[in-house]
Tab-separated table of C-alpha atoms in Angstrom:
chain	number	residue	atom	x	y	z
A	101	MET	CA	-21.340	3.644	92.861
A	102	ARG	CA	-21.560	5.117	89.305
A	103	GLY	CA	-22.885	8.673	89.278
A	104	VAL	CA	-25.834	9.588	87.111
A	105	LEU	CA	-25.421	12.006	84.366
A	106	CYS	CA	-27.996	12.258	81.517
A	107	LYS	CA	-28.065	15.199	79.155
A	108	GLY	CA	-30.739	16.610	76.875
A	109	GLU	CA	-30.886	19.697	74.822
A	110	ARG	CA	-32.362	21.964	77.501
A	111	LEU	CA	-32.008	19.890	80.605
A	112	GLY	CA	-29.696	17.495	82.434
A	113	LEU	CA	-30.098	15.031	85.197
A	114	ARG	CA	-27.554	14.320	87.846
A	115	ASP	CA	-27.384	12.822	91.358
A	116	VAL	CA	-28.396	15.231	94.071
A	117	THR	CA	-25.716	16.501	96.460
A	118	GLU	CA	-25.810	18.376	99.786
A	119	ALA	CA	-25.117	21.590	97.828
A	120	ASP	CA	-28.564	21.176	96.203
A	121	VAL	CA	-30.618	21.297	99.403
A	122	ALA	CA	-31.612	25.012	99.061
A	123	ALA	CA	-32.520	24.719	95.361
A	124	LEU	CA	-34.545	21.518	95.993
A	125	HIS	CA	-36.241	23.232	98.909
A	126	ALA	CA	-37.451	25.933	96.421
A	127	VAL	CA	-39.444	23.082	94.772
A	128	TYR	CA	-40.344	20.777	97.766
A	129	GLY	CA	-41.110	23.668	100.000
A	130	ASP	CA	-43.302	25.606	97.599
A	131	PRO	CA	-47.075	25.224	98.076
A	132	ALA	CA	-47.799	25.662	94.347
A	133	ALA	CA	-45.199	23.059	93.327
A	134	THR	CA	-46.445	20.543	95.892
A	135	GLN	CA	-50.224	21.126	95.438
A	136	HIS	CA	-50.766	17.766	93.730
A	137	THR	CA	-48.363	15.719	95.887
A	138	PRO	CA	-49.453	13.437	98.744
A	139	PHE	CA	-47.389	15.466	101.189
A	140	ARG	CA	-47.457	19.033	102.560
A	141	PRO	CA	-44.630	21.412	101.509
A	142	ARG	CA	-41.350	20.258	103.086
A	143	ASP	CA	-39.136	22.345	105.368
A	144	LEU	CA	-35.438	22.744	104.893
A	145	PRO	CA	-34.408	19.980	107.382
A	146	GLU	CA	-36.824	17.537	105.669
A	147	VAL	CA	-35.297	18.320	102.262
A	148	SER	CA	-31.830	17.879	103.715
A	149	GLY	CA	-32.957	14.477	105.036
A	150	LEU	CA	-34.289	13.443	101.601
A	151	VAL	CA	-30.957	14.362	100.029
A	152	ARG	CA	-29.021	12.335	102.602
A	153	GLN	CA	-31.334	9.345	102.021
A	154	ALA	CA	-30.831	9.703	98.224
A	155	MET	CA	-27.074	9.806	98.652
A	156	GLU	CA	-27.207	6.646	100.734
A	157	ALA	CA	-29.432	4.950	98.152
A	158	ALA	CA	-26.898	5.857	95.470
A	159	CYS	CA	-24.416	3.555	97.189
A	160	ALA	CA	-26.800	0.533	97.306
A	161	GLU	CA	-26.228	-2.511	95.180
A	162	PRO	CA	-28.384	-3.001	93.318
A	163	ARG	CA	-29.416	0.610	93.113
A	164	ARG	CA	-33.181	0.995	93.182
A	165	LEU	CA	-33.662	4.659	93.898
A	166	TYR	CA	-32.495	7.634	91.846
A	167	LEU	CA	-33.286	11.116	93.276
A	168	LEU	CA	-31.902	13.473	90.597
A	169	ALA	CA	-31.401	17.158	90.320
A	170	VAL	CA	-32.986	18.578	87.141
A	171	VAL	CA	-30.431	21.070	85.799
A	172	ASP	CA	-30.845	23.859	83.242
A	173	ALA	CA	-28.314	22.834	80.455
A	174	GLU	CA	-27.263	26.414	79.689
A	175	HIS	CA	-26.770	27.847	83.226
A	176	HIS	CA	-26.420	24.551	85.251
A	177	ASP	CA	-28.932	25.862	87.786
A	178	VAL	CA	-31.052	23.267	89.667
A	179	ILE	CA	-34.632	23.921	88.468
A	180	GLY	CA	-36.399	20.829	89.675
A	181	VAL	CA	-36.277	17.277	91.009
A	182	ALA	CA	-36.875	13.857	89.394
A	183	ARG	CA	-37.221	10.405	90.979
A	184	LEU	CA	-37.004	7.026	89.481
A	185	ARG	CA	-37.646	4.056	91.672
A	186	ILE	CA	-36.948	0.556	90.302
A	187	GLU	CA	-39.445	-2.037	91.639
A	188	ALA	CA	-37.711	-4.725	93.736
A	189	GLU	CA	-40.251	-7.411	92.674
A	190	HIS	CA	-40.190	-6.306	89.016
A	191	PRO	CA	-36.723	-4.972	88.343
A	192	HIS	CA	-37.533	-4.361	84.686
A	193	SER	CA	-40.069	-1.678	85.727
A	194	ALA	CA	-39.707	1.682	87.423
A	195	GLU	CA	-41.939	4.470	88.716
A	196	ILE	CA	-41.073	8.066	87.956
A	197	GLY	CA	-42.006	11.304	89.703
A	198	PHE	CA	-40.973	14.838	89.042
A	199	GLY	CA	-41.393	18.463	90.153
A	200	LEU	CA	-40.299	21.711	88.664
A	201	HIS	CA	-39.843	25.170	90.217
A	202	PRO	CA	-43.037	27.167	89.347
A	203	GLY	CA	-40.836	29.647	87.394
A	204	GLN	CA	-40.257	26.929	84.854
A	205	TRP	CA	-43.920	26.118	84.247
A	206	GLY	CA	-45.562	26.746	80.855
A	207	ARG	CA	-42.297	26.368	78.793
A	208	GLY	CA	-42.487	22.694	77.770
A	209	THR	CA	-39.911	21.933	80.474
A	210	GLY	CA	-42.107	19.135	82.005
A	211	THR	CA	-42.301	17.375	78.661
A	212	ASP	CA	-38.539	17.670	78.180
A	213	LEU	CA	-38.068	16.292	81.703
A	214	VAL	CA	-40.294	13.299	81.137
A	215	ARG	CA	-38.469	12.559	77.814
A	216	LEU	CA	-35.149	12.773	79.645
A	217	LEU	CA	-36.380	10.402	82.361
A	218	LEU	CA	-37.510	7.864	79.775
A	219	LYS	CA	-34.181	8.197	77.883
A	220	PHE	CA	-32.263	7.614	81.188
A	221	GLY	CA	-34.448	4.658	82.202
A	222	PHE	CA	-34.472	2.897	78.884
A	223	ARG	CA	-31.048	3.623	77.486
A	224	GLN	CA	-28.924	3.827	80.620
A	225	LEU	CA	-30.752	1.492	82.918
A	226	GLY	CA	-32.154	-1.019	80.379
A	227	LEU	CA	-35.629	-0.877	81.784
A	228	HIS	CA	-38.567	-2.361	79.965
A	229	ARG	CA	-41.459	-0.303	81.510
A	230	ILE	CA	-41.554	3.164	83.080
A	231	TRP	CA	-44.701	4.413	84.690
A	232	GLY	CA	-45.926	7.475	86.675
A	233	ALA	CA	-49.001	8.253	88.686
A	234	ARG	CA	-50.439	11.753	88.882
A	235	SER	CA	-53.385	13.500	90.581
A	236	PRO	CA	-56.377	13.706	88.283
A	237	ALA	CA	-56.298	17.464	88.774
A	238	ASN	CA	-52.622	17.787	87.595
A	239	LEU	CA	-53.317	18.571	83.980
A	240	PRO	CA	-49.817	19.933	83.291
A	241	ALA	CA	-48.326	16.539	84.329
A	242	GLN	CA	-50.908	14.834	82.116
A	243	LEU	CA	-49.821	16.964	79.144
A	244	ALA	CA	-46.136	16.395	79.831
A	245	MET	CA	-46.473	12.625	80.080
A	246	LEU	CA	-48.788	12.291	77.037
A	247	THR	CA	-46.642	14.618	74.890
A	248	ALA	CA	-43.440	12.776	75.910
A	249	GLY	CA	-45.021	9.542	74.541
A	250	MET	CA	-46.464	7.879	77.646
A	251	VAL	CA	-49.833	6.165	77.463
A	252	GLU	CA	-52.687	6.786	79.943
A	253	GLU	CA	-53.485	3.424	81.470
A	254	GLY	CA	-56.291	4.213	83.857
A	255	ARG	CA	-57.320	5.298	87.317
A	256	ILE	CA	-56.442	3.846	90.713
A	257	ARG	CA	-59.192	4.827	93.136
A	258	HIS	CA	-58.208	6.208	96.548
A	259	HIS	CA	-54.557	5.414	95.754
A	260	VAL	CA	-52.745	7.885	98.038
A	261	ARG	CA	-53.578	9.516	101.284
A	262	THR	CA	-52.925	13.292	101.222
A	263	PRO	CA	-53.193	15.900	103.929
A	264	HIS	CA	-56.677	16.589	102.479
A	265	GLY	CA	-57.890	12.969	102.409
A	266	TRP	CA	-57.835	10.050	99.826
A	267	ARG	CA	-56.901	10.886	96.272
A	268	ASP	CA	-57.198	8.880	93.063
A	269	SER	CA	-54.226	8.481	90.753
A	270	ILE	CA	-54.097	8.386	86.986
A	271	VAL	CA	-51.386	6.036	85.761
A	272	HIS	CA	-49.298	6.589	82.557
A	273	SER	CA	-46.627	4.322	81.121
A	274	ALA	CA	-44.156	3.801	78.354
A	275	LEU	CA	-42.589	0.554	77.125
A	276	ASP	CA	-39.068	0.418	75.781
A	277	ASP	CA	-39.952	-1.010	72.318
A	278	GLU	CA	-42.709	1.606	71.720
A	279	TRP	CA	-40.408	4.336	72.990
A	280	ALA	CA	-37.543	3.224	70.693
A	281	GLU	CA	-39.836	3.473	67.667
A	282	ARG	CA	-40.648	7.109	68.520
A	283	SER	CA	-37.170	8.386	69.392
């Protein structure tokens, strides 16, 4: 297993460890941070289980799942979580997801995070297509993905079941050749 390390100006990405459980719970367990997710806020044992699963997935060959700690580059504090899942049937393509601690909102951190995920996926993993789906109501995620260079592709109706019922998803994507022209 090769560990993940991807650095940007303000943020870094690295594999999650058991030492990150409390910091990740501050995101996964926060009602505001999870308001647009298809799951209710997670408790500490659930977050610990997610971290264990991610550590197991990091040993798989080929590796398809990357659950990454989002780290402040200056202080090295965990401020969020990012996920990249390579599609088994289309190994050139991956889905991303991300969440930041609410204290990080409104600073352009989401845009920096999406840019860093694209850099990681295209440069380090050699992917051709990276996509993400968001809640139609999640306007900060829309802004982050569009500003980072992703294109809005369309709406998938009743895509995910949430604790509140069915929810549509808005899909955004980036292609390696288009991204390379912009970066």
